[in-house]
mmCIF file of C-alpha atoms and ligand atoms in Angstrom:
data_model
loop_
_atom_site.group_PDB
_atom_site.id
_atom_site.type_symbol
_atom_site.label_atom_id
_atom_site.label_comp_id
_atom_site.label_asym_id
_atom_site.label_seq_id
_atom_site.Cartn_x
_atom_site.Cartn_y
_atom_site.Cartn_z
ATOM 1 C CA UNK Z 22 -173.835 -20.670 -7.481
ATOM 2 C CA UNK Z 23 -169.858 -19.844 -8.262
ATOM 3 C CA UNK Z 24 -169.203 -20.694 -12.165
ATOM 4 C CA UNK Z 25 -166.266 -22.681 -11.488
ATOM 5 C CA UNK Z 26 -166.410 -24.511 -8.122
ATOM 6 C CA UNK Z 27 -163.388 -27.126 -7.687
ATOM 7 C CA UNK Z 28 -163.822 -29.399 -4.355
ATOM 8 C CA UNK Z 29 -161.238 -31.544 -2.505
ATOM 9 C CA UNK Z 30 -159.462 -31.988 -5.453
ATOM 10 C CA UNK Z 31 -156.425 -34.059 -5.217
ATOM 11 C CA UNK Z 32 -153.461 -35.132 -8.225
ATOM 12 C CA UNK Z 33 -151.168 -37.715 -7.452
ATOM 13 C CA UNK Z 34 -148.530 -38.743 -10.090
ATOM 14 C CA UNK Z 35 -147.336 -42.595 -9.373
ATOM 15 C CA UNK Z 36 -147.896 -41.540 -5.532
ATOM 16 C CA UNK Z 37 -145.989 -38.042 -5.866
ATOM 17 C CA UNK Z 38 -149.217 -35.943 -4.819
ATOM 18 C CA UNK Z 39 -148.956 -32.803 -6.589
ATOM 19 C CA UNK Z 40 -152.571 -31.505 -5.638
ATOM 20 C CA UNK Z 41 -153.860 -31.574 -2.079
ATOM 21 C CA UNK Z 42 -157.366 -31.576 -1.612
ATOM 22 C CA UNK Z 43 -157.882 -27.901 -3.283
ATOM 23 C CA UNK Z 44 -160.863 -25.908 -2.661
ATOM 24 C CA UNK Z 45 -161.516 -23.231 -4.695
ATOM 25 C CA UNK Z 46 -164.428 -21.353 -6.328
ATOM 26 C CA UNK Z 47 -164.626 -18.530 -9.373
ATOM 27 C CA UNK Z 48 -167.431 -16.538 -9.452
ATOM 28 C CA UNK Z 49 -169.290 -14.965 -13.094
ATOM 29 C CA UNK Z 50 -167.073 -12.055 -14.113
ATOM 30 C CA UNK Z 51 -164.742 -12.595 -11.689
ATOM 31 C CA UNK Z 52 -160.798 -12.692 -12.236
ATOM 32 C CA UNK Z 53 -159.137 -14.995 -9.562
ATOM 33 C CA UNK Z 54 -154.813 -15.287 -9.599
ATOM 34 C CA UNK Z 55 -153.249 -18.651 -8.644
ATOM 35 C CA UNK Z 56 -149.791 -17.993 -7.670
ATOM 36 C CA UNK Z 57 -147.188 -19.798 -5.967
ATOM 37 C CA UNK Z 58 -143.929 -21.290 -7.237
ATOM 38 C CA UNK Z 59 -142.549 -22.812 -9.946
ATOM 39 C CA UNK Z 60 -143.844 -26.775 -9.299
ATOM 40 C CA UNK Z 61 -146.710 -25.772 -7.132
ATOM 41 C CA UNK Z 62 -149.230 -27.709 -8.956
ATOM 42 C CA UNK Z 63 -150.608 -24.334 -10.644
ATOM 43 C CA UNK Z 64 -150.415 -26.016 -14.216
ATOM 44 C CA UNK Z 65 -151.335 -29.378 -13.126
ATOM 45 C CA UNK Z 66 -154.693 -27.700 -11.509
ATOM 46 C CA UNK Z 67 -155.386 -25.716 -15.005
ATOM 47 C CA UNK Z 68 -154.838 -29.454 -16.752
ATOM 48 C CA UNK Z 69 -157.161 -31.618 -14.385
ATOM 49 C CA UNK Z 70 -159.840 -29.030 -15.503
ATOM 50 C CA UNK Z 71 -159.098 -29.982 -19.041
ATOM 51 C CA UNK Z 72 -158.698 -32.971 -18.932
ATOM 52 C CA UNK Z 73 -154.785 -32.950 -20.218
ATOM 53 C CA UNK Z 74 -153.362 -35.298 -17.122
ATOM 54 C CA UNK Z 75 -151.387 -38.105 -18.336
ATOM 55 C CA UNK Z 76 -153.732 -41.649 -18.235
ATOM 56 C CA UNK Z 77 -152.348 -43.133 -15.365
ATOM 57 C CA UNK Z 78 -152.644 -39.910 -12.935
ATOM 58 C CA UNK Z 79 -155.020 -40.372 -9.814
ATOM 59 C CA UNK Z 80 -157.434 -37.170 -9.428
ATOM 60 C CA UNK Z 81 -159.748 -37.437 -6.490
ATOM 61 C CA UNK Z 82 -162.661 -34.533 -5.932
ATOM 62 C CA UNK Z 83 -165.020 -32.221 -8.127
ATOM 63 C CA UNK Z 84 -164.488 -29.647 -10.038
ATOM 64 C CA UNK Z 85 -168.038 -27.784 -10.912
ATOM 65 C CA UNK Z 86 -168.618 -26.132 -14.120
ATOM 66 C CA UNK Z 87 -172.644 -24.147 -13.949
ATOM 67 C CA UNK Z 88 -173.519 -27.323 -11.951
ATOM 68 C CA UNK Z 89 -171.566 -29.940 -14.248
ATOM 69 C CA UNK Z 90 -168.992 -31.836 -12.946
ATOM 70 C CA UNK Z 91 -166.372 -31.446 -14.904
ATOM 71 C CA UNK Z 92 -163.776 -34.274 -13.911
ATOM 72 C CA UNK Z 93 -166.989 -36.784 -13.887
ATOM 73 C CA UNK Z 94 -167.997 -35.652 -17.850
ATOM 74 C CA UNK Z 95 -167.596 -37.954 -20.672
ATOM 75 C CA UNK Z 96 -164.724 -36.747 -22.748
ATOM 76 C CA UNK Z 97 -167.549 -36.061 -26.001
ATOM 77 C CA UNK Z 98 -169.473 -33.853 -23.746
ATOM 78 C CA UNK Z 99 -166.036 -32.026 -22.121
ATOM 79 C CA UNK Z 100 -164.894 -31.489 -26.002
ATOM 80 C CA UNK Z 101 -168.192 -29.352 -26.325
ATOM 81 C CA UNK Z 102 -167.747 -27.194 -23.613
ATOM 82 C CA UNK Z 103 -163.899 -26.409 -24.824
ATOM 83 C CA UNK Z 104 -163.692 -23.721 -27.488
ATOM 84 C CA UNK Z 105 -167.095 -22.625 -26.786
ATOM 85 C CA UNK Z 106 -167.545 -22.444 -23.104
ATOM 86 C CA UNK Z 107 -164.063 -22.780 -21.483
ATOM 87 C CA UNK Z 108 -161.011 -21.329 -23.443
ATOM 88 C CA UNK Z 109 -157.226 -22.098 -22.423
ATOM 89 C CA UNK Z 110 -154.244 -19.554 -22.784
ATOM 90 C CA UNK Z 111 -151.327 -22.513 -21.941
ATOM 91 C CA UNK Z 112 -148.559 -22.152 -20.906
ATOM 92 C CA UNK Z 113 -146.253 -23.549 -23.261
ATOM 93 C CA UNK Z 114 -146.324 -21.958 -26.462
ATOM 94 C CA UNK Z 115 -144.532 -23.614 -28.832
ATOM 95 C CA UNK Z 116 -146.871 -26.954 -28.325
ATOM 96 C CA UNK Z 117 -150.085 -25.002 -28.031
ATOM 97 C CA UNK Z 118 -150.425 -24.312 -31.711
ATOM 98 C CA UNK Z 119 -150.698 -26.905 -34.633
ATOM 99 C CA UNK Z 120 -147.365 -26.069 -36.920
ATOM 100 C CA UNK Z 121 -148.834 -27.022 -40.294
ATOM 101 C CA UNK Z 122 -151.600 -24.334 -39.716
ATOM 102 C CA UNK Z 123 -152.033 -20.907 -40.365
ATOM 103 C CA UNK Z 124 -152.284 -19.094 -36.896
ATOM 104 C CA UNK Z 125 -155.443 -17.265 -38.253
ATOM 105 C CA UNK Z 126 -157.198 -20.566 -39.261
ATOM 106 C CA UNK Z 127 -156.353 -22.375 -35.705
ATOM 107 C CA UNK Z 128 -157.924 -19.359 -33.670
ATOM 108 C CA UNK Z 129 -160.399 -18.801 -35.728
ATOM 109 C CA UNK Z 130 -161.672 -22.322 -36.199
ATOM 110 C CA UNK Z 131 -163.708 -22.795 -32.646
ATOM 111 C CA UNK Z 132 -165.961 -19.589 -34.725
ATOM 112 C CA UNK Z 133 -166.251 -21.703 -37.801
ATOM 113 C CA UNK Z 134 -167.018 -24.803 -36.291
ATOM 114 C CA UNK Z 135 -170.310 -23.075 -34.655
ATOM 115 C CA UNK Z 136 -171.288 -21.526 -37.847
ATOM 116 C CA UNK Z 137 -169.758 -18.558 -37.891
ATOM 117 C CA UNK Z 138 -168.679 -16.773 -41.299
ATOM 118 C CA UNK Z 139 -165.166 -16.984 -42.274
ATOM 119 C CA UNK Z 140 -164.904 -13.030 -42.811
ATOM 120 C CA UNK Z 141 -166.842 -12.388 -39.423
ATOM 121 C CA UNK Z 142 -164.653 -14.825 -37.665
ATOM 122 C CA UNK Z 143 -161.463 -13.054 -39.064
ATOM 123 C CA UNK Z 144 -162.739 -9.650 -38.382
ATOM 124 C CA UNK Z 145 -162.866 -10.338 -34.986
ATOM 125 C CA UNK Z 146 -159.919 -12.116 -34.850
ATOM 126 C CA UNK Z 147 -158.018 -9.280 -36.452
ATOM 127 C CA UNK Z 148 -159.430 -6.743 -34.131
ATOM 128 C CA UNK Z 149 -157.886 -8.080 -31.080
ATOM 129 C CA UNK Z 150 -154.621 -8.763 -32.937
ATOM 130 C CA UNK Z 151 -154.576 -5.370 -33.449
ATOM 131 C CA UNK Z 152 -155.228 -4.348 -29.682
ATOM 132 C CA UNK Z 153 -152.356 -6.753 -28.740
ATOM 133 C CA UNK Z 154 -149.979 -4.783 -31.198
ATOM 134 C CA UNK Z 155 -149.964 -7.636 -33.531
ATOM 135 C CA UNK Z 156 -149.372 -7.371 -37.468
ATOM 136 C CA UNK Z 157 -152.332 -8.410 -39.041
ATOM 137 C CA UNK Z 158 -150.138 -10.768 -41.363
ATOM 138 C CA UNK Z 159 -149.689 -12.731 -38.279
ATOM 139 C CA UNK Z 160 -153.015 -14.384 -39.065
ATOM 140 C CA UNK Z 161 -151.365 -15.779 -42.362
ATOM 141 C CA UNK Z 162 -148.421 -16.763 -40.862
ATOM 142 C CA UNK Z 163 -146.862 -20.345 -39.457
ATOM 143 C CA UNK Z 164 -146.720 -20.598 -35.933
ATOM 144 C CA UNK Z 165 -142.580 -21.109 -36.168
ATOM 145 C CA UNK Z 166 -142.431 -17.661 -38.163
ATOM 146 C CA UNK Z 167 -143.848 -15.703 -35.145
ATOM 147 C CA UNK Z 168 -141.209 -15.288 -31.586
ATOM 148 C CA UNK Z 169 -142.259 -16.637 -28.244
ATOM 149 C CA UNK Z 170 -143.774 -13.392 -27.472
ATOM 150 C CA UNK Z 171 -146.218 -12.629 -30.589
ATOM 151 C CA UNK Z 172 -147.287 -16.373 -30.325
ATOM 152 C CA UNK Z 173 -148.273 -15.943 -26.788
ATOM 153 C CA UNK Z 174 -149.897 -12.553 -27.905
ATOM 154 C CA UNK Z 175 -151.626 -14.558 -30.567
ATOM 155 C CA UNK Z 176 -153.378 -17.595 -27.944
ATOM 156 C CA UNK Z 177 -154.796 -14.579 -25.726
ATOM 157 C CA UNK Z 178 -156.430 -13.142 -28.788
ATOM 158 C CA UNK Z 179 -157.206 -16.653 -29.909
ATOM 159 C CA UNK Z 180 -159.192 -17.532 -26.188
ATOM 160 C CA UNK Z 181 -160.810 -13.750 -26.386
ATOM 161 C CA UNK Z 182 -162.255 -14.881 -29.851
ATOM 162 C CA UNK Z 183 -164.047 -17.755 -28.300
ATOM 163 C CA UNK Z 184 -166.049 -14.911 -26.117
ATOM 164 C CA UNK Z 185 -165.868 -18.439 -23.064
ATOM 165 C CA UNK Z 186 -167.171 -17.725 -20.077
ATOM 166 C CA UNK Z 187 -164.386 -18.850 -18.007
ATOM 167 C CA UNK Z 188 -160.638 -18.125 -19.416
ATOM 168 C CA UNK Z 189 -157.910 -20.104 -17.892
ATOM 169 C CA UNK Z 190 -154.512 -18.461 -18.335
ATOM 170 C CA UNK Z 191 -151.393 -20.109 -17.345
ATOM 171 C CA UNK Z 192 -149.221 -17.497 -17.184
ATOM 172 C CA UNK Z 193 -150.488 -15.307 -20.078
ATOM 173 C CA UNK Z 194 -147.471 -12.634 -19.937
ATOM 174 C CA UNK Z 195 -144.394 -15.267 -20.037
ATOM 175 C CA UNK Z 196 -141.755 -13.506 -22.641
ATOM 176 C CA UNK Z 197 -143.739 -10.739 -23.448
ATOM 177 C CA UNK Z 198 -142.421 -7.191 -22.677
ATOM 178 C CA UNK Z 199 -143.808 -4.801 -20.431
ATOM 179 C CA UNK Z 200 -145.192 -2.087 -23.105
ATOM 180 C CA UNK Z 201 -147.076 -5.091 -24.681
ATOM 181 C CA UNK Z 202 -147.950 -6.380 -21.250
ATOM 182 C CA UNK Z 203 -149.954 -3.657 -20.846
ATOM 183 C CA UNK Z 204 -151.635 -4.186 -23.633
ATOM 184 C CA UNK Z 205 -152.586 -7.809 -22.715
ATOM 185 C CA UNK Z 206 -153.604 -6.096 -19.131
ATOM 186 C CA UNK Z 207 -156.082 -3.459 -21.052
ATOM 187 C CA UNK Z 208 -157.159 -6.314 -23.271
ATOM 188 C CA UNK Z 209 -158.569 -8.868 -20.490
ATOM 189 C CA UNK Z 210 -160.108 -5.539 -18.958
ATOM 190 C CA UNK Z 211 -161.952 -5.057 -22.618
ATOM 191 C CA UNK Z 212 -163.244 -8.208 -22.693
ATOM 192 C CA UNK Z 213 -164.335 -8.414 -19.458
ATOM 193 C CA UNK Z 214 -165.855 -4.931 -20.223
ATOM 194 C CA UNK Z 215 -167.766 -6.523 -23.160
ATOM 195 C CA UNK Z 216 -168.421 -9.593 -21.243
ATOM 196 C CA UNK Z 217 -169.133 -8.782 -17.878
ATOM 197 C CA UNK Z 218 -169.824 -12.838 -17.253
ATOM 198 C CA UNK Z 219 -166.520 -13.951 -18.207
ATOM 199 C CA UNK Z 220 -164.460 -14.992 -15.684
ATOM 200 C CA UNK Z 221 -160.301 -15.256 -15.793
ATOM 201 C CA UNK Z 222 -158.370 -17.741 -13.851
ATOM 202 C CA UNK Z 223 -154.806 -16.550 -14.124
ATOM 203 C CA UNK Z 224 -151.608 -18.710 -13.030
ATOM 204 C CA UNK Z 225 -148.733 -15.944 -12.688
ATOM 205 C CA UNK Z 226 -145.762 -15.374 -11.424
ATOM 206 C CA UNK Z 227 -146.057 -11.457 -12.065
ATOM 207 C CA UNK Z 228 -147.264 -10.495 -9.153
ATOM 208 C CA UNK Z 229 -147.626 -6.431 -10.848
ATOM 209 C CA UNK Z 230 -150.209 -8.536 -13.121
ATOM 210 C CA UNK Z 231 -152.178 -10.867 -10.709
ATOM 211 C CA UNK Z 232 -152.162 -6.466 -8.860
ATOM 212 C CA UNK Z 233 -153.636 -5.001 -12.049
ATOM 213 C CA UNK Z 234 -155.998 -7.781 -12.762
ATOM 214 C CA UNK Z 235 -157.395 -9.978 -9.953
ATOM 215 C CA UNK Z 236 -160.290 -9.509 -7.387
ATOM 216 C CA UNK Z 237 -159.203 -12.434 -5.045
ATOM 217 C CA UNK Z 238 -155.481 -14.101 -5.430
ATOM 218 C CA UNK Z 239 -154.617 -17.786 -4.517
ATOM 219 C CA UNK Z 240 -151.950 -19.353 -2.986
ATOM 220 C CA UNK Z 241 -150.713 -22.365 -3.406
ATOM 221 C CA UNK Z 242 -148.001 -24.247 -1.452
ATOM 222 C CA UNK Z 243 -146.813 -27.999 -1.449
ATOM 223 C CA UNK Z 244 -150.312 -28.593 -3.364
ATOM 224 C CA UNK Z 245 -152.380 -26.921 -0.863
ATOM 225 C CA UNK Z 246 -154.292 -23.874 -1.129
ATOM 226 C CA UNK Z 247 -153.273 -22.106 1.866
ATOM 227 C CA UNK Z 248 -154.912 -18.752 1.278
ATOM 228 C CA UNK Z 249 -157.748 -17.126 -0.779
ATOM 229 C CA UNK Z 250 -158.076 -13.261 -0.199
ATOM 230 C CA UNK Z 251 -159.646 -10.472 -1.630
ATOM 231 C CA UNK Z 252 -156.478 -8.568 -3.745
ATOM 232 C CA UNK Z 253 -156.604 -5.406 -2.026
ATOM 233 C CA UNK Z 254 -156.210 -6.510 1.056
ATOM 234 C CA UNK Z 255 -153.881 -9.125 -0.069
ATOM 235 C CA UNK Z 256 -151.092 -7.056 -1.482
ATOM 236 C CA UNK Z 257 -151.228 -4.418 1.250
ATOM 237 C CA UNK Z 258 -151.382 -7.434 3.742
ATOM 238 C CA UNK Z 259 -151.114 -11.115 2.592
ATOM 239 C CA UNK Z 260 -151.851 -12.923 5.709
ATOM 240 C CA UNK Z 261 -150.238 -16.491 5.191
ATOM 241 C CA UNK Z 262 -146.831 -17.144 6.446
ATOM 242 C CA UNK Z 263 -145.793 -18.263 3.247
ATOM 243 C CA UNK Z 264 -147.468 -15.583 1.081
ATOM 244 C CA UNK Z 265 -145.713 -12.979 3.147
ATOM 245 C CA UNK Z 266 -142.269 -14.465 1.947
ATOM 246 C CA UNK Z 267 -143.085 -14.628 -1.415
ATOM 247 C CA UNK Z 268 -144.077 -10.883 -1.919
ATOM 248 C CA UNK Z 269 -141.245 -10.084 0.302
ATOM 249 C CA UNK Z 270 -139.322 -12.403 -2.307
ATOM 250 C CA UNK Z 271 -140.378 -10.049 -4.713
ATOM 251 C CA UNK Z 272 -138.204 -7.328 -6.172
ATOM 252 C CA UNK Z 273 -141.051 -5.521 -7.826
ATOM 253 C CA UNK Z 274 -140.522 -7.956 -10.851
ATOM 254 C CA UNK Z 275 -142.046 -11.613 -10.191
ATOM 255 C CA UNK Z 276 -141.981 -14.160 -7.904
ATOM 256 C CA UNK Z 277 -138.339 -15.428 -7.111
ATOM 257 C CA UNK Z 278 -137.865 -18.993 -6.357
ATOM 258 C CA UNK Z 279 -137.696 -19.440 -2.710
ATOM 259 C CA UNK Z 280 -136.304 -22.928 -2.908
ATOM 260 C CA UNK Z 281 -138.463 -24.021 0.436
ATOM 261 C CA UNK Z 282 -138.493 -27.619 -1.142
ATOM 262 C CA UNK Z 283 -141.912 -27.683 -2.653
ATOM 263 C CA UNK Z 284 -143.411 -30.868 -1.907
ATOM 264 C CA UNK Z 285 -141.469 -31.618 0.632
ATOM 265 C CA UNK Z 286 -143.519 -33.882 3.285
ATOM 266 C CA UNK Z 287 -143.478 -33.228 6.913
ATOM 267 C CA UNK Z 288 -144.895 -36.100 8.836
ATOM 268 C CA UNK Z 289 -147.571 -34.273 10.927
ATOM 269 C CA UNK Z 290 -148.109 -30.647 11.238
ATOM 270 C CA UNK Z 291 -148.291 -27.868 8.651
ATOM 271 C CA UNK Z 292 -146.306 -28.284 5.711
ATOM 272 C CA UNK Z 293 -145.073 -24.920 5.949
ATOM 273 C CA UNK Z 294 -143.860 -25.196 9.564
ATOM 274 C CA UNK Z 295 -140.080 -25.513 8.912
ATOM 275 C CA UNK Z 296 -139.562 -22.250 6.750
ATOM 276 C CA UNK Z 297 -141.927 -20.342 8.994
ATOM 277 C CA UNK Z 298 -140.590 -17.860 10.775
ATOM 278 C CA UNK Z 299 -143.916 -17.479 12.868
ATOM 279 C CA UNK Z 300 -144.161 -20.934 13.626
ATOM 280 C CA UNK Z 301 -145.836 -22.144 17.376
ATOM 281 C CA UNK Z 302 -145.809 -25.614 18.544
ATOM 282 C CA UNK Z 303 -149.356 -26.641 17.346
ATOM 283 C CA UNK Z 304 -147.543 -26.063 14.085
ATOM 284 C CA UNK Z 305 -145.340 -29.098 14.224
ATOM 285 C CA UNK Z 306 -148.445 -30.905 15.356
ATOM 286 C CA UNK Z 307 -151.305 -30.529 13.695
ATOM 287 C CA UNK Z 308 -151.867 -29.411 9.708
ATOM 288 C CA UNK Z 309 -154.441 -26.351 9.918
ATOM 289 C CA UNK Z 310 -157.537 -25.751 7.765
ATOM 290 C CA UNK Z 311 -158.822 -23.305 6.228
ATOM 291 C CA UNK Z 312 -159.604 -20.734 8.151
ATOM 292 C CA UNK Z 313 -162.063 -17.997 7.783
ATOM 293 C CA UNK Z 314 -160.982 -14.085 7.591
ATOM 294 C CA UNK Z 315 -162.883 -10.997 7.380
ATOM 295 C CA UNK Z 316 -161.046 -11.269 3.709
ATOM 296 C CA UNK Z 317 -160.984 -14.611 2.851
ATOM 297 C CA UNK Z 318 -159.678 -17.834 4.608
ATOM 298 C CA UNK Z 319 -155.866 -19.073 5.580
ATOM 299 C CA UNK Z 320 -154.267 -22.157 6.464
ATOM 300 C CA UNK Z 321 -152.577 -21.200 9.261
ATOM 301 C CA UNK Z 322 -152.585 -21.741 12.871
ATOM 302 C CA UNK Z 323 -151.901 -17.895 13.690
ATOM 303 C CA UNK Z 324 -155.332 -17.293 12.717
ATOM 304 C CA UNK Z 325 -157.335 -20.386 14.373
ATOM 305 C CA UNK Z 326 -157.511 -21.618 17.805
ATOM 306 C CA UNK Z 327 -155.472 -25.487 17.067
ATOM 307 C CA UNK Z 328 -157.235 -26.523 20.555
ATOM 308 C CA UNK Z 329 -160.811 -26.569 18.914
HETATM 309 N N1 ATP G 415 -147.427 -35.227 -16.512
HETATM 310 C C1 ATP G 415 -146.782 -35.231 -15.364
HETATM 311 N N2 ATP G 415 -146.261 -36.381 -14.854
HETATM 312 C C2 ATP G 415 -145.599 -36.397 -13.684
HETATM 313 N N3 ATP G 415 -145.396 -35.300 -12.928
HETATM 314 C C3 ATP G 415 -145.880 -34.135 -13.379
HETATM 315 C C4 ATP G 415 -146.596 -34.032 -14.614
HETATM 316 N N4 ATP G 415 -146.978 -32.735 -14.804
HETATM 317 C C5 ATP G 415 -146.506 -32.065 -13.723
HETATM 318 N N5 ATP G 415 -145.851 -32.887 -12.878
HETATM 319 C C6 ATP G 415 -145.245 -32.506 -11.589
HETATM 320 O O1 ATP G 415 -146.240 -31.853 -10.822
HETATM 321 C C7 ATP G 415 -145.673 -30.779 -10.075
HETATM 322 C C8 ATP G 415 -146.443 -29.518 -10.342
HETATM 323 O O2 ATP G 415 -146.173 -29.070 -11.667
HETATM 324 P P1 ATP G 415 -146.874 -27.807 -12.325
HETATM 325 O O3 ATP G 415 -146.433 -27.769 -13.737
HETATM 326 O O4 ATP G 415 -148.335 -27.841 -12.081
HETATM 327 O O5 ATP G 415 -146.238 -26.612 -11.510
HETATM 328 P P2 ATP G 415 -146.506 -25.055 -11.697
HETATM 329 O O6 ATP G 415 -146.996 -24.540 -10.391
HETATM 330 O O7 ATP G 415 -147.373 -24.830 -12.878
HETATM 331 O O8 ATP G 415 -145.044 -24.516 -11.949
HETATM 332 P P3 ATP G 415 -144.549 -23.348 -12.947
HETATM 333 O O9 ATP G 415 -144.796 -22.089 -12.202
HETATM 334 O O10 ATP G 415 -143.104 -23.634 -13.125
HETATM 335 O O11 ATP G 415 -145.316 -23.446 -14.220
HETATM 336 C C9 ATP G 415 -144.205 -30.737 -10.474
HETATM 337 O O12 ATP G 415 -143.477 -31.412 -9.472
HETATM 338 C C10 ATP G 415 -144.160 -31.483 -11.778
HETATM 339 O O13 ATP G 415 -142.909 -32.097 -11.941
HETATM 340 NI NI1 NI G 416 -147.095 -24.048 -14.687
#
């Protein structure tokens, strides 16, 4: 059984559907990248999971946690998993720590809320800072005293502490620079070392990162997953349409907007069809499942017979 395993799930924001029936699974130890651009729903997907989507947001599916649904738990019982089962790197920094307290107390407080001594708890905490190249007077410092960078530094140490067994990381490595990028890289290697269970679902846009790190990649486009490979094969050979323009979009440095108009609705056919260079006429007609490869699946018709 996959440790994460989300199923149909759909987001729709007063009717703007953001999510499209997603399917995607995340196996024990395994580190899965969610790419796409900027808008794709990668946040929104990392949110439904937590339970973050504003009240009046429609989610339709299932989203499996070791068996547990998580959309479908009571909020008491979804609290309990958080901090101790399920850690969040998010993607906003500023917001994603409390301003009156002292960055060492808010990291290390999942530890002392399950018993765990204050000195132990700090210990640990102060170990990773150090891995990540961070002062250990960090830990007594306000959020606001610490740049963009060392507070993003600081929530990847913080979600390392909780030793969860599945680490969701929207885009872990925004405003950080490449020496200490490394050092995140090495770090998630660590703990995965230490923790062979733990799995990583990383949102990027750094495309050298979602390389170093993942064993299958993701692809989202207008809300639809419309490939799931293994990363080897993916980088030397995505097999999407789409995914083919974005690494070709890619000048070795990140994802660059390819302004396809995300979102954008066709009336019938694949949602893709427009921008697609290799686009047939059951294209136009018919949206495509997923599709099985040797590697993974696609959403594309290339791959599929559409007269089945
Ligand atoms: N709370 C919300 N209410 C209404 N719309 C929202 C809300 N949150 C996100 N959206 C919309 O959902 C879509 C997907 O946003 P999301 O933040 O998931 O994109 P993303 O793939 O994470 O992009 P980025 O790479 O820029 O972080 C966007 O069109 C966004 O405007
Ligand atoms: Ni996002």
């Amino acid at each position: 059984m996959p440790l994460l395993e989300v199923q149909g799930l759909s987001v729709a924001f007063q009717h703007e559907e953001v999510l499209r029936e997603v399917d995607l699974n995340l196996e024990a130890g395994e580190t899965v990248a969610l790419i796409g651009e900027s808008g794709g729903g990668k946040s929104v997907l990392i949110e439904t999971l937590l339970h973050l989507l504003p009240p009046r947001s429609q989610v339709k599916g299932r989203a499996f946690f070791r068996g547990e649904d998580l959309l479908a738990l009571s909020s008491h019982a979804h609290r309990a998993l958080l901090g101790q089962h399920i850690a969040w790197i998010p993607q906003a920094t500023t917001e994603a720590l409390h301003p009156m307290l002292l960055v060492g107390f808010q990291l290390a407080e999942p530890l002392l809320l399950r018993g765990v001594p204050r000195r132990e708890a700090y210990a640990r905490l102060a170990k990773l800072f150090a891995a990540l190249d961070l002062p250990l007077e960090t830990l007594h410092r306000y959020p606001h005293q610490l740049s963009g960078g060392m507070r993003q530094r600081a929530l990847v140490a913080g979600a390392l502490l909780t030793g969860a067994g599945l680490v969701l990381a929207d885009e872990p490595t925004k405003g950080i620079d490449a020496l200490r990028k490394r050092q995140v890289v090495t770090l998630f290697q660590k703990a995965q070392e230490l923790n062979p269970e733990m799995a990583l679902l990383l949102v990027t846009h750094d495309l050298p990162l979602a390389q170093a790190l993942a064993d299958r990649v993701a692809v989202l486009f207008a809300g639809r997953v419309v490939e799931v490979s293994r990363a080897q094969s993916f980088f030397q050979a995505p097999a999407h349409p789409y995914a083919k323009a974005l690494l070709e979009a890619l000048p070795e440095r990140g994802l660059k907007p390819l302004q396809l108009g995300l979102g954008r609705e066709v009336e019938k056919g694949c949602p893709f069809a427009p921008s697609c260079p290799e686009n047939f006429s059951p294209c136009r007609e018919r949206e495509p499942p997923l599709l099985p490869l040797p590697q993974g699946s696609v959403r594309c018709w290339r791959y599929g017979d559409p007269s089945l």
